[in-house]
Amino acid sequence: QVQLVEFGGGLVQAGGSLTLSCEASGTIFSINAMGWYRQAPGKQREFVAVIRDGGTTDYADSVKARFTISRDDAKNTVYLQMNSLKPEDTAVYYCNAAIRYYSGNRFNSHWGQGTQVTVSS
């Protein structure tokens, strides 16, 4: 069984910074992509950023140059450094990871429970 647990959400003023982290634990052989998504009230969940096992990254246009995704494979952890936060960044942030349980297994998608980020104006 695999669990993803997010940390680091909270309330911050516009222009401020927050760092989210998400640790995967359980039966893990390897992790391919790790990413962050968010869902604002009344809206669909949307992509924020992804980092692949080779280190390549992609970002949503709305967060480019403000957010930085990174990972620590020794800790099975992905981070999201968020700078210059705006009220429109307010949402529940979810991490996602593509995890292989054992050698030869396909990658399985797992989600964290979400962490609230609120940016006040």
PDB file of C-alpha atoms in Angstrom:
ATOM      1  CA  GLN A   1       0.000   0.000   0.000  1.00  0.00           C
ATOM      2  CA  VAL A   2       1.212   3.489  -0.864  1.00  0.00           C
ATOM      3  CA  GLN A   3       0.412   6.792   0.807  1.00  0.00           C
ATOM      4  CA  LEU A   4       1.148  10.347  -0.275  1.00  0.00           C
ATOM      5  CA  VAL A   5       1.051  12.959   2.470  1.00  0.00           C
ATOM      6  CA  GLU A   6       1.288  16.696   1.792  1.00  0.00           C
ATOM      7  CA  PHE A   7       2.647  19.320   4.172  1.00  0.00           C
ATOM      8  CA  GLY A   8       3.100  23.053   4.128  1.00  0.00           C
ATOM      9  CA  GLY A   9      -0.198  24.646   3.227  1.00  0.00           C
ATOM     10  CA  GLY A  10      -1.505  27.674   5.053  1.00  0.00           C
ATOM     11  CA  LEU A  11      -2.504  31.317   4.892  1.00  0.00           C
ATOM     12  CA  VAL A  12      -0.179  33.864   3.347  1.00  0.00           C
ATOM     13  CA  GLN A  13      -0.481  37.440   2.122  1.00  0.00           C
ATOM     14  CA  ALA A  14      -0.246  38.269  -1.554  1.00  0.00           C
ATOM     15  CA  GLY A  15       3.370  38.499  -2.619  1.00  0.00           C
ATOM     16  CA  GLY A  16       4.444  36.001  -0.005  1.00  0.00           C
ATOM     17  CA  SER A  17       5.913  32.510  -0.300  1.00  0.00           C
ATOM     18  CA  LEU A  18       5.085  28.990   0.765  1.00  0.00           C
ATOM     19  CA  THR A  19       6.758  25.648   0.251  1.00  0.00           C
ATOM     20  CA  LEU A  20       4.701  22.489  -0.075  1.00  0.00           C
ATOM     21  CA  SER A  21       6.131  19.017   0.329  1.00  0.00           C
ATOM     22  CA  CYS A  22       4.692  15.588  -0.404  1.00  0.00           C
ATOM     23  CA  GLU A  23       6.209  12.349   0.812  1.00  0.00           C
ATOM     24  CA  ALA A  24       5.377   8.955  -0.651  1.00  0.00           C
ATOM     25  CA  SER A  25       5.631   5.925   1.610  1.00  0.00           C
ATOM     26  CA  GLY A  26       4.829   2.236   1.450  1.00  0.00           C
ATOM     27  CA  THR A  27       5.646  -0.391  -1.127  1.00  0.00           C
ATOM     28  CA  ILE A  28       7.704   1.589  -3.634  1.00  0.00           C
ATOM     29  CA  PHE A  29      10.164   0.208  -6.168  1.00  0.00           C
ATOM     30  CA  SER A  30      10.514   3.376  -8.202  1.00  0.00           C
ATOM     31  CA  ILE A  31       8.716   6.645  -8.901  1.00  0.00           C
ATOM     32  CA  ASN A  32       8.424   8.163 -12.344  1.00  0.00           C
ATOM     33  CA  ALA A  33       6.711  11.544 -12.544  1.00  0.00           C
ATOM     34  CA  MET A  34       5.737  13.492  -9.436  1.00  0.00           C
ATOM     35  CA  GLY A  35       3.497  16.484  -9.768  1.00  0.00           C
ATOM     36  CA  TRP A  36       1.220  19.068  -8.215  1.00  0.00           C
ATOM     37  CA  TYR A  37      -2.351  19.930  -9.112  1.00  0.00           C
ATOM     38  CA  ARG A  38      -4.795  22.346  -7.525  1.00  0.00           C
ATOM     39  CA  GLN A  39      -8.516  22.838  -7.241  1.00  0.00           C
ATOM     40  CA  ALA A  40     -10.137  26.136  -6.407  1.00  0.00           C
ATOM     41  CA  PRO A  41     -13.733  26.320  -5.126  1.00  0.00           C
ATOM     42  CA  GLY A  42     -16.194  25.745  -7.932  1.00  0.00           C
ATOM     43  CA  LYS A  43     -13.476  24.880 -10.417  1.00  0.00           C
ATOM     44  CA  GLN A  44     -12.005  21.708 -11.854  1.00  0.00           C
ATOM     45  CA  ARG A  45      -8.690  20.337 -10.681  1.00  0.00           C
ATOM     46  CA  GLU A  46      -5.889  21.770 -12.810  1.00  0.00           C
ATOM     47  CA  PHE A  47      -2.269  20.940 -13.504  1.00  0.00           C
ATOM     48  CA  VAL A  48       0.369  23.062 -11.761  1.00  0.00           C
ATOM     49  CA  ALA A  49       3.771  21.421 -12.251  1.00  0.00           C
ATOM     50  CA  VAL A  50       5.466  18.082 -12.861  1.00  0.00           C
ATOM     51  CA  ILE A  51       8.992  16.713 -12.475  1.00  0.00           C
ATOM     52  CA  ARG A  52      10.016  13.454 -14.115  1.00  0.00           C
ATOM     53  CA  ASP A  53      12.566  10.964 -12.846  1.00  0.00           C
ATOM     54  CA  GLY A  54      15.173  12.408 -15.201  1.00  0.00           C
ATOM     55  CA  GLY A  55      14.649  15.838 -13.684  1.00  0.00           C
ATOM     56  CA  THR A  56      12.778  17.499 -16.535  1.00  0.00           C
ATOM     57  CA  THR A  57       9.993  19.826 -15.466  1.00  0.00           C
ATOM     58  CA  ASP A  58       6.871  21.432 -16.865  1.00  0.00           C
ATOM     59  CA  TYR A  59       4.714  24.206 -15.439  1.00  0.00           C
ATOM     60  CA  ALA A  60       1.317  25.669 -16.049  1.00  0.00           C
ATOM     61  CA  ASP A  61       1.631  29.063 -17.720  1.00  0.00           C
ATOM     62  CA  SER A  62      -0.071  30.695 -14.737  1.00  0.00           C
ATOM     63  CA  VAL A  63       2.747  29.712 -12.355  1.00  0.00           C
ATOM     64  CA  LYS A  64       5.839  29.843 -14.575  1.00  0.00           C
ATOM     65  CA  ALA A  65       8.660  31.942 -13.124  1.00  0.00           C
ATOM     66  CA  ARG A  66       6.898  31.986  -9.726  1.00  0.00           C
ATOM     67  CA  PHE A  67       6.767  28.298  -8.716  1.00  0.00           C
ATOM     68  CA  THR A  68       9.620  25.779  -8.659  1.00  0.00           C
ATOM     69  CA  ILE A  69       9.163  22.019  -8.417  1.00  0.00           C
ATOM     70  CA  SER A  70      11.921  19.742  -7.158  1.00  0.00           C
ATOM     71  CA  ARG A  71      12.301  16.226  -5.793  1.00  0.00           C
ATOM     72  CA  ASP A  72      14.461  14.238  -3.407  1.00  0.00           C
ATOM     73  CA  ASP A  73      14.447  10.642  -4.597  1.00  0.00           C
ATOM     74  CA  ALA A  74      16.197   9.397  -1.461  1.00  0.00           C
ATOM     75  CA  LYS A  75      13.199  10.634   0.514  1.00  0.00           C
ATOM     76  CA  ASN A  76      10.515   9.894  -2.114  1.00  0.00           C
ATOM     77  CA  THR A  77       9.509  13.522  -1.701  1.00  0.00           C
ATOM     78  CA  VAL A  78       8.441  16.248  -4.080  1.00  0.00           C
ATOM     79  CA  TYR A  79       8.474  19.951  -3.234  1.00  0.00           C
ATOM     80  CA  LEU A  80       6.737  23.009  -4.625  1.00  0.00           C
ATOM     81  CA  GLN A  81       8.329  26.352  -3.830  1.00  0.00           C
ATOM     82  CA  MET A  82       5.725  29.048  -4.437  1.00  0.00           C
ATOM     83  CA  ASN A  83       6.831  32.681  -4.636  1.00  0.00           C
ATOM     84  CA  SER A  84       5.010  35.900  -5.451  1.00  0.00           C
ATOM     85  CA  LEU A  85       1.727  34.295  -4.486  1.00  0.00           C
ATOM     86  CA  LYS A  86      -1.502  35.814  -5.781  1.00  0.00           C
ATOM     87  CA  PRO A  87      -5.069  35.529  -4.469  1.00  0.00           C
ATOM     88  CA  GLU A  88      -5.889  33.457  -7.560  1.00  0.00           C
ATOM     89  CA  ASP A  89      -3.418  30.817  -6.341  1.00  0.00           C
ATOM     90  CA  THR A  90      -5.855  30.021  -3.528  1.00  0.00           C
ATOM     91  CA  ALA A  91      -6.833  26.371  -3.828  1.00  0.00           C
ATOM     92  CA  VAL A  92      -6.422  22.909  -2.391  1.00  0.00           C
ATOM     93  CA  TYR A  93      -3.120  21.588  -3.690  1.00  0.00           C
ATOM     94  CA  TYR A  94      -2.765  17.874  -4.409  1.00  0.00           C
ATOM     95  CA  CYS A  95       0.356  15.904  -5.178  1.00  0.00           C
ATOM     96  CA  ASN A  96       0.401  13.010  -7.595  1.00  0.00           C
ATOM     97  CA  ALA A  97       2.993  10.329  -8.203  1.00  0.00           C
ATOM     98  CA  ALA A  98       3.386   7.512 -10.713  1.00  0.00           C
ATOM     99  CA  ILE A  99       4.696   4.623  -8.631  1.00  0.00           C
ATOM    100  CA  ARG A 100       5.972   1.177  -9.497  1.00  0.00           C
ATOM    101  CA  TYR A 101       5.476  -1.296  -6.644  1.00  0.00           C
ATOM    102  CA  TYR A 102       8.025  -3.825  -7.850  1.00  0.00           C
ATOM    103  CA  SER A 103      10.326  -4.449 -10.796  1.00  0.00           C
ATOM    104  CA  GLY A 104       8.344  -4.991 -13.989  1.00  0.00           C
ATOM    105  CA  ASN A 105       5.150  -3.559 -12.516  1.00  0.00           C
ATOM    106  CA  ARG A 106       3.360  -0.815 -14.412  1.00  0.00           C
ATOM    107  CA  PHE A 107       3.331   2.691 -12.967  1.00  0.00           C
ATOM    108  CA  ASN A 108       0.330   3.349 -10.741  1.00  0.00           C
ATOM    109  CA  SER A 109      -1.105   6.827 -10.142  1.00  0.00           C
ATOM    110  CA  HIS A 110      -1.524   7.921  -6.513  1.00  0.00           C
ATOM    111  CA  TRP A 111      -2.913  11.131  -5.025  1.00  0.00           C
ATOM    112  CA  GLY A 112      -2.383  12.859  -1.723  1.00  0.00           C
ATOM    113  CA  GLN A 113      -5.229  14.097   0.433  1.00  0.00           C
ATOM    114  CA  GLY A 114      -4.640  17.741  -0.429  1.00  0.00           C
ATOM    115  CA  THR A 115      -3.446  20.776   1.493  1.00  0.00           C
ATOM    116  CA  GLN A 116      -5.165  24.176   1.564  1.00  0.00           C
ATOM    117  CA  VAL A 117      -3.308  27.243   0.358  1.00  0.00           C
ATOM    118  CA  THR A 118      -5.038  30.573   0.933  1.00  0.00           C
ATOM    119  CA  VAL A 119      -3.589  33.829  -0.357  1.00  0.00           C
ATOM    120  CA  SER A 120      -5.115  36.993   1.048  1.00  0.00           C
ATOM    121  CA  SER A 121      -5.132  40.268  -0.866  1.00  0.00           C
TER     122      SER A 121
END
